[in-house]
GROMACS .gro file of C-alpha atoms in nm:
model
  476
    1MET     CA    1   0.000   0.000   0.000
    2LYS     CA    2   0.113   0.351  -0.075
    3LYS     CA    3   0.046   0.652   0.148
    4LEU     CA    4  -0.220   0.871  -0.011
    5THR     CA    5  -0.253   1.149   0.248
    6LYS     CA    6   0.013   1.416   0.197
    7ILE     CA    7   0.251   1.540   0.469
    8VAL     CA    8   0.360   1.902   0.507
    9ALA     CA    9   0.669   1.943   0.727
   10THR     CA   10   0.796   2.275   0.862
   11ILE     CA   11   1.167   2.315   0.809
   12GLY     CA   12   1.390   2.449   1.085
   13PRO     CA   13   1.721   2.391   1.267
   14ALA     CA   14   1.624   2.030   1.342
   15SER     CA   15   1.554   1.943   0.980
   16ASP     CA   16   1.747   2.171   0.744
   17SER     CA   17   2.054   1.963   0.664
   18PRO     CA   18   2.063   1.797   0.318
   19GLU     CA   19   2.080   1.456   0.484
   20MET     CA   20   1.773   1.516   0.702
   21ILE     CA   21   1.577   1.669   0.413
   22GLU     CA   22   1.644   1.356   0.208
   23ASN     CA   23   1.547   1.129   0.498
   24LEU     CA   24   1.222   1.319   0.552
   25ILE     CA   25   1.130   1.296   0.183
   26GLN     CA   26   1.198   0.923   0.186
   27ALA     CA   27   0.986   0.892   0.502
   28GLY     CA   28   0.685   1.058   0.339
   29VAL     CA   29   0.716   1.438   0.334
   30ASN     CA   30   0.554   1.586   0.022
   31ILE     CA   31   0.580   1.960   0.096
   32PHE     CA   32   0.824   2.163   0.305
   33ARG     CA   33   0.681   2.467   0.483
   34PHE     CA   34   0.885   2.781   0.545
   35ASN     CA   35   0.742   2.977   0.838
   36PHE     CA   36   0.811   3.346   0.767
   37LYS     CA   37   0.746   3.440   1.129
   38HIS     CA   38   1.094   3.309   1.203
   39ASN     CA   39   1.445   3.339   1.061
   40THR     CA   40   1.587   3.579   0.802
   41VAL     CA   41   1.498   3.603   0.436
   42GLU     CA   42   1.847   3.475   0.353
   43TRP     CA   43   1.796   3.173   0.579
   44HIS     CA   44   1.474   3.081   0.399
   45ASN     CA   45   1.631   3.139   0.058
   46ASP     CA   46   1.917   2.899   0.132
   47ARG     CA   47   1.684   2.628   0.263
   48ILE     CA   48   1.441   2.654  -0.030
   49ILE     CA   49   1.733   2.608  -0.269
   50ARG     CA   50   1.853   2.315  -0.058
   51VAL     CA   51   1.513   2.140  -0.066
   52ASN     CA   52   1.488   2.184  -0.444
   53GLU     CA   53   1.841   2.047  -0.494
   54VAL     CA   54   1.769   1.737  -0.284
   55ALA     CA   55   1.434   1.677  -0.459
   56ALA     CA   56   1.600   1.707  -0.801
   57ARG     CA   57   1.871   1.462  -0.703
   58LEU     CA   58   1.608   1.213  -0.587
   59GLY     CA   59   1.396   1.270  -0.899
   60ARG     CA   60   1.093   1.351  -0.682
   61SER     CA   61   0.829   1.622  -0.699
   62VAL     CA   62   0.845   1.799  -0.363
   63GLY     CA   63   0.645   2.114  -0.297
   64THR     CA   64   0.763   2.430  -0.120
   65LEU     CA   65   0.528   2.649   0.083
   66ILE     CA   66   0.600   2.996   0.222
   67ASP     CA   67   0.372   3.074   0.517
   68LEU     CA   68   0.344   3.453   0.533
   69GLN     CA   69   0.343   3.625   0.871
   70GLY     CA   70   0.034   3.837   0.811
   71PRO     CA   71  -0.099   4.104   1.050
   72GLU     CA   72  -0.043   3.907   1.368
   73ILE     CA   73  -0.049   4.096   1.698
   74ARG     CA   74   0.247   4.059   1.932
   75ILE     CA   75   0.304   4.193   2.283
   76ASN     CA   76   0.561   4.473   2.314
   77MET     CA   77   0.698   4.550   2.657
   78PRO     CA   78   1.015   4.731   2.778
   79VAL     CA   79   1.123   4.423   2.976
   80GLU     CA   80   1.153   4.054   2.891
   81SER     CA   81   0.857   3.953   3.109
   82ILE     CA   82   0.616   4.064   3.382
   83GLU     CA   83   0.437   3.866   3.649
   84VAL     CA   84   0.062   3.909   3.625
   85SER     CA   85  -0.188   3.847   3.904
   86GLU     CA   86  -0.557   3.771   3.868
   87GLY     CA   87  -0.763   4.091   3.904
   88GLU     CA   88  -0.463   4.317   3.844
   89LEU     CA   89  -0.507   4.626   3.623
   90LEU     CA   90  -0.235   4.673   3.360
   91VAL     CA   91  -0.173   4.979   3.144
   92PHE     CA   92  -0.247   4.885   2.784
   93GLY     CA   93  -0.098   5.100   2.513
   94PRO     CA   94   0.206   5.316   2.434
   95GLU     CA   95   0.188   5.469   2.786
   96SER     CA   96   0.351   5.154   2.921
   97HIS     CA   97   0.668   5.251   2.735
   98MET     CA   98   0.670   5.616   2.846
   99LYS     CA   99   0.604   5.577   3.217
  100GLN     CA  100   0.702   5.345   3.497
  101GLU     CA  101   0.357   5.186   3.512
  102LYS     CA  102   0.317   4.812   3.475
  103GLY     CA  103   0.172   4.702   3.142
  104PHE     CA  104   0.248   4.656   2.774
  105SER     CA  105   0.174   4.769   2.422
  106ILE     CA  106   0.119   4.570   2.105
  107SER     CA  107   0.263   4.557   1.753
  108HIS     CA  108  -0.047   4.730   1.609
  109PRO     CA  109  -0.135   4.990   1.879
  110GLU     CA  110  -0.368   5.170   1.638
  111ILE     CA  111  -0.636   4.904   1.692
  112ILE     CA  112  -0.671   4.988   2.064
  113GLN     CA  113  -0.898   5.280   1.978
  114HIS     CA  114  -1.147   5.035   1.822
  115LEU     CA  115  -1.186   4.823   2.136
  116ALA     CA  116  -1.499   4.839   2.348
  117ASP     CA  117  -1.527   4.813   2.726
  118GLY     CA  118  -1.540   4.448   2.833
  119GLN     CA  119  -1.377   4.313   2.514
  120GLN     CA  120  -1.210   3.978   2.579
  121ILE     CA  121  -0.840   3.967   2.491
  122LEU     CA  122  -0.622   3.656   2.498
  123ALA     CA  123  -0.243   3.627   2.506
  124ASP     CA  124   0.019   3.354   2.460
  125ASP     CA  125  -0.209   3.121   2.261
  126GLY     CA  126  -0.490   3.163   2.514
  127ALA     CA  127  -0.283   3.101   2.828
  128PHE     CA  128  -0.371   3.450   2.955
  129SER     CA  129  -0.713   3.613   2.949
  130PHE     CA  130  -0.783   3.985   2.992
  131GLU     CA  131  -1.078   4.224   2.989
  132PHE     CA  132  -1.042   4.562   2.819
  133VAL     CA  133  -1.115   4.862   3.044
  134LYS     CA  134  -1.126   5.227   2.942
  135LYS     CA  135  -1.096   5.495   3.211
  136GLU     CA  136  -1.109   5.856   3.101
  137ASP     CA  137  -0.818   5.899   2.857
  138LYS     CA  138  -0.636   5.577   2.952
  139THR     CA  139  -0.679   5.216   2.851
  140TYR     CA  140  -0.618   4.913   3.071
  141LEU     CA  141  -0.644   4.536   3.077
  142ARG     CA  142  -0.786   4.362   3.381
  143SER     CA  143  -0.611   4.029   3.417
  144LEU     CA  144  -0.825   3.719   3.455
  145SER     CA  145  -0.519   3.494   3.484
  146HIS     CA  146  -0.203   3.453   3.685
  147GLY     CA  147   0.147   3.384   3.556
  148VAL     CA  148   0.453   3.524   3.383
  149LEU     CA  149   0.372   3.701   3.056
  150LYS     CA  150   0.663   3.735   2.814
  151HIS     CA  151   0.764   3.995   2.556
  152ARG     CA  152   0.668   3.915   2.191
  153LYS     CA  153   0.404   3.657   2.283
  154SER     CA  154   0.094   3.642   2.064
  155LEU     CA  155  -0.224   3.839   2.137
  156ASN     CA  156  -0.571   3.758   2.004
  157ILE     CA  157  -0.890   3.961   2.002
  158PRO     CA  158  -1.169   3.709   1.928
  159GLY     CA  159  -1.414   3.832   1.666
  160ALA     CA  160  -1.205   4.139   1.585
  161ASP     CA  161  -1.295   4.313   1.259
  162PHE     CA  162  -1.057   4.606   1.264
  163PRO     CA  163  -0.885   4.765   0.964
  164PHE     CA  164  -0.575   4.545   0.973
  165PRO     CA  165  -0.347   4.544   0.670
  166VAL     CA  166  -0.379   4.221   0.470
  167LEU     CA  167  -0.002   4.200   0.423
  168VAL     CA  168   0.277   4.345   0.635
  169GLU     CA  169   0.620   4.460   0.519
  170ARG     CA  170   0.787   4.123   0.579
  171ASP     CA  171   0.521   3.951   0.366
  172PHE     CA  172   0.638   4.143   0.060
  173ASP     CA  173   0.986   4.003   0.119
  174GLY     CA  174   0.822   3.661   0.124
  175LEU     CA  175   0.649   3.723  -0.209
  176LYS     CA  176   0.976   3.836  -0.369
  177LEU     CA  177   1.143   3.520  -0.241
  178ALA     CA  178   0.854   3.306  -0.368
  179ALA     CA  179   0.892   3.453  -0.716
  180LYS     CA  180   1.270   3.419  -0.717
  181ASN     CA  181   1.263   3.050  -0.615
  182GLU     CA  182   0.941   2.950  -0.796
  183VAL     CA  183   0.778   2.850  -0.467
  184ASP     CA  184   0.472   2.629  -0.520
  185PHE     CA  185   0.240   2.757  -0.245
  186VAL     CA  186   0.195   3.085  -0.055
  187ALA     CA  187  -0.012   3.067   0.266
  188LEU     CA  188  -0.197   3.379   0.381
  189SER     CA  189  -0.237   3.421   0.758
  190PHE     CA  190  -0.538   3.565   0.942
  191VAL     CA  191  -0.770   3.565   0.640
  192ARG     CA  192  -1.096   3.742   0.716
  193SER     CA  193  -1.270   3.791   0.382
  194VAL     CA  194  -1.264   3.728   0.009
  195GLU     CA  195  -1.123   4.079  -0.034
  196ASP     CA  196  -0.813   3.970   0.161
  197LEU     CA  197  -0.755   3.698  -0.099
  198LEU     CA  198  -0.811   3.935  -0.390
  199VAL     CA  199  -0.555   4.177  -0.246
  200THR     CA  200  -0.306   3.895  -0.200
  201ARG     CA  201  -0.364   3.756  -0.548
  202ARG     CA  202  -0.301   4.100  -0.699
  203GLU     CA  203   0.023   4.130  -0.503
  204MET     CA  204   0.128   3.778  -0.604
  205LYS     CA  205   0.073   3.866  -0.969
  206LYS     CA  206   0.251   4.200  -0.927
  207HIS     CA  207   0.557   4.026  -0.778
  208GLY     CA  208   0.556   3.747  -1.038
  209VAL     CA  209   0.450   3.467  -0.803
  210ASN     CA  210   0.297   3.171  -0.992
  211GLY     CA  211   0.241   2.950  -0.689
  212LYS     CA  212  -0.098   2.849  -0.552
  213MET     CA  213  -0.258   3.052  -0.273
  214VAL     CA  214  -0.346   2.878   0.056
  215ALA     CA  215  -0.603   3.052   0.277
  216LYS     CA  216  -0.550   2.981   0.646
  217ILE     CA  217  -0.877   2.956   0.837
  218GLU     CA  218  -0.796   3.080   1.186
  219THR     CA  219  -1.043   3.362   1.263
  220GLN     CA  220  -1.415   3.390   1.334
  221LYS     CA  221  -1.451   3.621   1.034
  222ALA     CA  222  -1.300   3.357   0.807
  223LEU     CA  223  -1.562   3.106   0.926
  224GLU     CA  224  -1.838   3.359   0.857
  225ASN     CA  225  -1.705   3.405   0.502
  226LEU     CA  226  -1.596   3.045   0.449
  227ASP     CA  227  -1.794   2.967   0.131
  228GLY     CA  228  -1.663   3.274  -0.049
  229ILE     CA  229  -1.306   3.208   0.066
  230ILE     CA  230  -1.317   2.848  -0.059
  231ALA     CA  231  -1.452   2.969  -0.394
  232GLU     CA  232  -1.165   3.216  -0.437
  233THR     CA  233  -0.860   3.034  -0.296
  234ASP     CA  234  -0.651   2.752  -0.445
  235ALA     CA  235  -0.619   2.561  -0.116
  236ILE     CA  236  -0.727   2.577   0.248
  237MET     CA  237  -0.543   2.525   0.576
  238VAL     CA  238  -0.732   2.443   0.894
  239ALA     CA  239  -0.502   2.643   1.125
  240ARG     CA  240  -0.621   2.505   1.457
  241GLY     CA  241  -0.376   2.702   1.672
  242ASP     CA  242  -0.520   3.052   1.640
  243LEU     CA  243  -0.863   2.908   1.556
  244GLY     CA  244  -0.861   2.743   1.899
  245VAL     CA  245  -0.800   3.083   2.057
  246GLU     CA  246  -1.057   3.269   1.848
  247LEU     CA  247  -1.322   3.005   1.925
  248PRO     CA  248  -1.412   2.815   2.240
  249ILE     CA  249  -1.170   2.526   2.211
  250GLU     CA  250  -1.443   2.261   2.221
  251GLN     CA  251  -1.577   2.394   1.889
  252VAL     CA  252  -1.255   2.336   1.693
  253PRO     CA  253  -1.319   1.966   1.604
  254TYR     CA  254  -1.662   2.053   1.464
  255TYR     CA  255  -1.532   2.337   1.249
  256GLN     CA  256  -1.242   2.121   1.131
  257LYS     CA  257  -1.497   1.881   0.985
  258VAL     CA  258  -1.705   2.164   0.835
  259ILE     CA  259  -1.404   2.325   0.666
  260ILE     CA  260  -1.275   1.995   0.526
  261GLU     CA  261  -1.619   1.888   0.401
  262LYS     CA  262  -1.682   2.217   0.223
  263SER     CA  263  -1.334   2.208   0.067
  264VAL     CA  264  -1.367   1.849  -0.053
  265ARG     CA  265  -1.709   1.922  -0.202
  266LYS     CA  266  -1.556   2.198  -0.416
  267GLY     CA  267  -1.243   2.002  -0.502
  268ILE     CA  268  -1.018   2.244  -0.311
  269PRO     CA  269  -0.720   2.074  -0.138
  270VAL     CA  270  -0.716   2.114   0.239
  271ILE     CA  271  -0.438   2.086   0.499
  272THR     CA  272  -0.511   2.000   0.864
  273ALA     CA  273  -0.253   2.168   1.087
  274THR     CA  274  -0.129   2.238   1.440
  275GLN     CA  275  -0.016   2.017   1.730
  276MET     CA  276  -0.078   1.688   1.550
  277LEU     CA  277   0.224   1.527   1.719
  278GLN     CA  278   0.315   1.804   1.963
  279SER     CA  279   0.446   1.571   2.233
  280MET     CA  280   0.709   1.434   1.993
  281ILE     CA  281   0.892   1.767   2.006
  282ASP     CA  282   1.044   1.625   2.325
  283ASN     CA  283   0.942   1.259   2.336
  284PRO     CA  284   1.021   0.970   2.097
  285PHE     CA  285   0.663   0.840   2.117
  286PRO     CA  286   0.329   1.018   2.068
  287THR     CA  287   0.021   1.013   2.285
  288ARG     CA  288  -0.269   0.789   2.182
  289ALA     CA  289  -0.481   1.103   2.137
  290GLU     CA  290  -0.233   1.245   1.885
  291VAL     CA  291  -0.237   0.926   1.678
  292SER     CA  292  -0.617   0.936   1.686
  293ASP     CA  293  -0.603   1.299   1.571
  294ILE     CA  294  -0.409   1.201   1.257
  295ALA     CA  295  -0.644   0.909   1.191
  296ASN     CA  296  -0.953   1.125   1.235
  297ALA     CA  297  -0.814   1.382   0.993
  298THR     CA  298  -0.784   1.106   0.732
  299TYR     CA  299  -1.141   0.998   0.808
  300ASP     CA  300  -1.244   1.361   0.757
  301LEU     CA  301  -1.082   1.326   0.409
  302THR     CA  302  -0.814   1.589   0.452
  303ASP     CA  303  -0.567   1.610   0.164
  304ALA     CA  304  -0.271   1.672   0.391
  305VAL     CA  305  -0.162   1.678   0.753
  306MET     CA  306   0.100   1.922   0.878
  307LEU     CA  307   0.386   1.925   1.127
  308SER     CA  308   0.517   2.251   1.275
  309GLY     CA  309   0.754   2.256   1.572
  310GLU     CA  310   0.773   1.876   1.556
  311THR     CA  311   1.003   1.892   1.253
  312ALA     CA  312   1.128   2.251   1.279
  313THR     CA  313   1.282   2.238   1.627
  314GLY     CA  314   1.185   1.899   1.769
  315THR     CA  315   1.422   1.632   1.893
  316TYR     CA  316   1.277   1.357   1.674
  317PRO     CA  317   1.183   1.501   1.331
  318LEU     CA  318   1.240   1.179   1.135
  319LYS     CA  319   1.057   0.956   1.386
  320THR     CA  320   0.769   1.203   1.382
  321VAL     CA  321   0.729   1.189   1.004
  322GLU     CA  322   0.761   0.809   1.001
  323LEU     CA  323   0.488   0.780   1.267
  324MET     CA  324   0.258   1.023   1.085
  325SER     CA  325   0.312   0.842   0.756
  326LYS     CA  326   0.236   0.499   0.904
  327THR     CA  327  -0.075   0.625   1.083
  328ALA     CA  328  -0.216   0.797   0.777
  329GLN     CA  329  -0.139   0.504   0.548
  330TYR     CA  330  -0.304   0.246   0.773
  331ASN     CA  331  -0.619   0.444   0.843
  332GLU     CA  332  -0.685   0.594   0.499
  333HIS     CA  333  -0.728   0.241   0.363
  334LYS     CA  334  -0.962   0.135   0.646
  335PHE     CA  335  -1.234   0.392   0.598
  336MET     CA  336  -1.284   0.419   0.222
  337ARG     CA  337  -1.632   0.453   0.076
  338ASP     CA  338  -1.818   0.606  -0.218
  339HIS     CA  339  -1.793   0.970  -0.115
  340ARG     CA  340  -2.038   1.079  -0.382
  341LEU     CA  341  -2.312   0.966  -0.141
  342LEU     CA  342  -2.192   1.240   0.097
  343TYR     CA  343  -2.092   1.523  -0.129
  344HIS     CA  344  -2.308   1.519  -0.445
  345TYR     CA  345  -2.028   1.664  -0.655
  346GLU     CA  346  -2.141   1.918  -0.912
  347MET     CA  347  -2.110   1.810  -1.276
  348THR     CA  348  -2.012   2.149  -1.412
  349ASP     CA  349  -1.820   2.054  -1.725
  350GLN     CA  350  -1.676   1.774  -1.938
  351THR     CA  351  -1.383   1.716  -1.702
  352ALA     CA  352  -1.615   1.669  -1.405
  353MET     CA  353  -1.826   1.417  -1.593
  354LEU     CA  354  -1.521   1.223  -1.715
  355THR     CA  355  -1.367   1.197  -1.367
  356ASP     CA  356  -1.704   1.088  -1.224
  357ALA     CA  357  -1.726   0.816  -1.489
  358ALA     CA  358  -1.368   0.708  -1.414
  359TYR     CA  359  -1.439   0.678  -1.042
  360ASN     CA  360  -1.762   0.489  -1.108
  361LEU     CA  361  -1.573   0.245  -1.332
  362PHE     CA  362  -1.314   0.198  -1.057
  363LEU     CA  363  -1.584   0.109  -0.802
  364GLN     CA  364  -1.760  -0.132  -1.040
  365LEU     CA  365  -1.437  -0.314  -1.120
  366ALA     CA  366  -1.358  -0.339  -0.749
  367GLN     CA  367  -1.693  -0.510  -0.691
  368LEU     CA  368  -1.599  -0.762  -0.960
  369GLN     CA  369  -1.264  -0.821  -0.786
  370ASP     CA  370  -1.091  -0.681  -1.092
  371HIS     CA  371  -0.831  -0.480  -0.907
  372ILE     CA  372  -0.715  -0.151  -1.051
  373LYS     CA  373  -0.369  -0.045  -0.936
  374GLY     CA  374  -0.411   0.322  -1.010
  375PHE     CA  375  -0.529   0.598  -1.238
  376VAL     CA  376  -0.296   0.742  -1.500
  377VAL     CA  377  -0.398   1.094  -1.597
  378PHE     CA  378  -0.235   1.293  -1.877
  379SER     CA  379  -0.270   1.654  -1.767
  380GLN     CA  380  -0.152   1.992  -1.889
  381THR     CA  381  -0.284   2.205  -1.599
  382GLY     CA  382  -0.367   1.952  -1.326
  383LYS     CA  383  -0.742   2.020  -1.342
  384THR     CA  384  -0.847   1.664  -1.430
  385VAL     CA  385  -0.616   1.528  -1.159
  386ARG     CA  386  -0.763   1.757  -0.893
  387MET     CA  387  -1.119   1.671  -0.994
  388LEU     CA  388  -1.044   1.300  -0.964
  389SER     CA  389  -0.862   1.342  -0.632
  390ARG     CA  390  -1.173   1.482  -0.464
  391TYR     CA  391  -1.332   1.134  -0.485
  392ARG     CA  392  -1.055   1.003  -0.257
  393PRO     CA  393  -1.001   0.667  -0.437
  394ASN     CA  394  -0.790   0.425  -0.232
  395THR     CA  395  -0.538   0.386  -0.511
  396PRO     CA  396  -0.277   0.628  -0.648
  397ILE     CA  397  -0.348   0.884  -0.919
  398TYR     CA  398  -0.041   0.911  -1.142
  399ALA     CA  399  -0.040   1.263  -1.286
  400VAL     CA  400   0.162   1.262  -1.608
  401THR     CA  401   0.246   1.620  -1.701
  402PRO     CA  402   0.518   1.792  -1.905
  403SER     CA  403   0.526   2.082  -1.655
  404LYS     CA  404   0.739   2.076  -1.340
  405GLU     CA  405   0.533   2.369  -1.208
  406VAL     CA  406   0.211   2.169  -1.242
  407SER     CA  407   0.378   1.858  -1.103
  408ASP     CA  408   0.494   2.038  -0.788
  409SER     CA  409   0.154   2.206  -0.743
  410LEU     CA  410  -0.007   1.860  -0.724
  411THR     CA  411   0.206   1.756  -0.425
  412ILE     CA  412  -0.076   1.882  -0.201
  413ASN     CA  413  -0.357   1.671  -0.350
  414PHE     CA  414  -0.469   1.346  -0.188
  415GLY     CA  415  -0.346   1.033  -0.362
  416VAL     CA  416  -0.167   1.213  -0.644
  417VAL     CA  417   0.178   1.097  -0.755
  418PRO     CA  418   0.311   1.369  -0.988
  419VAL     CA  419   0.532   1.249  -1.274
  420VAL     CA  420   0.711   1.493  -1.504
  421TYR     CA  421   0.708   1.346  -1.854
  422ASP     CA  422   0.844   1.512  -2.168
  423LYS     CA  423   0.570   1.531  -2.426
  424PRO     CA  424   0.657   1.405  -2.776
  425GLU     CA  425   0.698   1.625  -3.082
  426HIS     CA  426   0.363   1.522  -3.236
  427ALA     CA  427   0.042   1.697  -3.129
  428GLN     CA  428  -0.197   1.402  -3.105
  429ILE     CA  429  -0.200   1.168  -2.805
  430VAL     CA  430  -0.159   0.822  -2.960
  431PRO     CA  431  -0.150   0.472  -2.806
  432GLU     CA  432   0.230   0.471  -2.821
  433ASP     CA  433   0.235   0.772  -2.587
  434ILE     CA  434   0.027   0.584  -2.330
  435ALA     CA  435   0.247   0.273  -2.359
  436THR     CA  436   0.562   0.485  -2.317
  437ALA     CA  437   0.421   0.660  -2.011
  438LEU     CA  438   0.322   0.328  -1.853
  439HIS     CA  439   0.670   0.191  -1.923
  440HIS     CA  440   0.815   0.498  -1.749
  441LEU     CA  441   0.597   0.429  -1.443
  442VAL     CA  442   0.727   0.070  -1.439
  443GLN     CA  443   1.087   0.194  -1.455
  444GLU     CA  444   1.018   0.426  -1.161
  445GLU     CA  445   0.875   0.121  -0.974
  446TYR     CA  446   0.528   0.271  -0.938
  447LEU     CA  447   0.364  -0.008  -1.140
  448LYS     CA  448   0.440  -0.367  -1.239
  449ALA     CA  449   0.387  -0.550  -1.566
  450GLY     CA  450   0.045  -0.713  -1.586
  451GLU     CA  451  -0.127  -0.464  -1.355
  452LYS     CA  452  -0.435  -0.279  -1.473
  453VAL     CA  453  -0.487   0.097  -1.462
  454ILE     CA  454  -0.757   0.341  -1.569
  455VAL     CA  455  -0.619   0.597  -1.813
  456LEU     CA  456  -0.768   0.945  -1.870
  457HIS     CA  457  -0.646   1.173  -2.146
  458GLY     CA  458  -0.748   1.420  -2.413
  459ASP     CA  459  -0.695   1.398  -2.787
  460VAL     CA  460  -0.422   1.660  -2.818
  461TRP     CA  461  -0.116   1.742  -2.605
  462GLY     CA  462  -0.126   2.079  -2.434
  463VAL     CA  463  -0.500   2.150  -2.456
  464GLN     CA  464  -0.632   2.272  -2.121
  465GLY     CA  465  -0.949   2.103  -1.999
  466GLY     CA  466  -0.951   1.872  -2.299
  467ALA     CA  467  -0.973   1.536  -2.120
  468SER     CA  468  -1.220   1.327  -2.319
  469THR     CA  469  -1.108   0.964  -2.320
  470LEU     CA  470  -1.133   0.694  -2.055
  471GLN     CA  471  -0.989   0.345  -2.096
  472ILE     CA  472  -0.858   0.044  -1.907
  473ALA     CA  473  -0.499  -0.045  -1.988
  474THR     CA  474  -0.280  -0.338  -1.889
  475VAL     CA  475   0.078  -0.252  -1.808
  476ALA     CA  476   0.315  -0.431  -2.047
   0.00000   0.00000   0.00000
């Protein structure tokens, strides 16, 4: 059995050597994430080049993803930390820098004027809770927690709808780097509306970025505008960290399922992220709950699962990926079903109808014990491949494409094995082309002689959306 669920691994000091990158790819990593909240632009540039060099040497399609910082709010204080007591009143705003009063400011102090009395404010991923208080011309936070609050920790204002910038200065450095290194995916943090995506897409185009846009769902506003966001973006990330601060934490599992279901229905790839194997940052073995979390994400039909600190700074990055890969592989094959009964996929065009017919043929042959070892899809843009992937067949989809850009963009899609294949000089797709492609898949040890596959292709090389032919082929 081959793993069908994709793995996104965040690169960091624990995983950035060429040897570790190769080991992680061999263990099941499909995409490397570069978290722009940390490290210098030069650091990221060097590591992106390194990942691409290792992938090229291995002859593998491996995606790269830059995760932009976005308008996150961080605590600014003149000292490294302060001890906070429950019920204590802290100065909140620039005054804390100008006087000897206890308190702190934030990285976007202009939003303080938009806060209302009693507004809940959370810090350090929800570890601290405060209530906003305005007295005459001063603003305060009444602490509802006790502990040591540190400089530069995160701050969340649940339900906030203030005039934040969509992109901050560092994000533009990220876009320039994405264009320079032909990065495959750009993730946008703290998405609130469709307009945020339109702004980002314009900036991506302006900077020459051809990668796919990933909208991170981590705010209440994003949930309110979810349908529109899914319609506009290229991919979705269920960013459970900040989402679990914005929402009551018990609601996160429900919204994870809602986001994934809506994404799958529209054929938009979706990543499930945050704390999937958090304990393995320090321990060689996960908790049972973490393993169940990965399994449940596969049952939810996520395209990909993501590791953050586990691979970036953790003690056991390789063990973590191996465990995630084994868990996904075992469980994705245990819970397969005809998902059309759940999702009622829209038949909007010829490609949709052809992929539906291909999946139906696959199910019928399975009932007859005529085992199909995969789909082979000739694709110029990846559209047919993505449409077929949304059915979540429990067999690989070999995406044969002449474009490395398309090949790398398919590293996010469930079950897809991208294969870069030089198209012949002639325009028509002829039987010899199919036989040659199948022989190539045998040479790469994806298929064996005598196995059967379902082949989808158009009549002419290079025609977008031209898939028109469906056939069963036996590998020679």
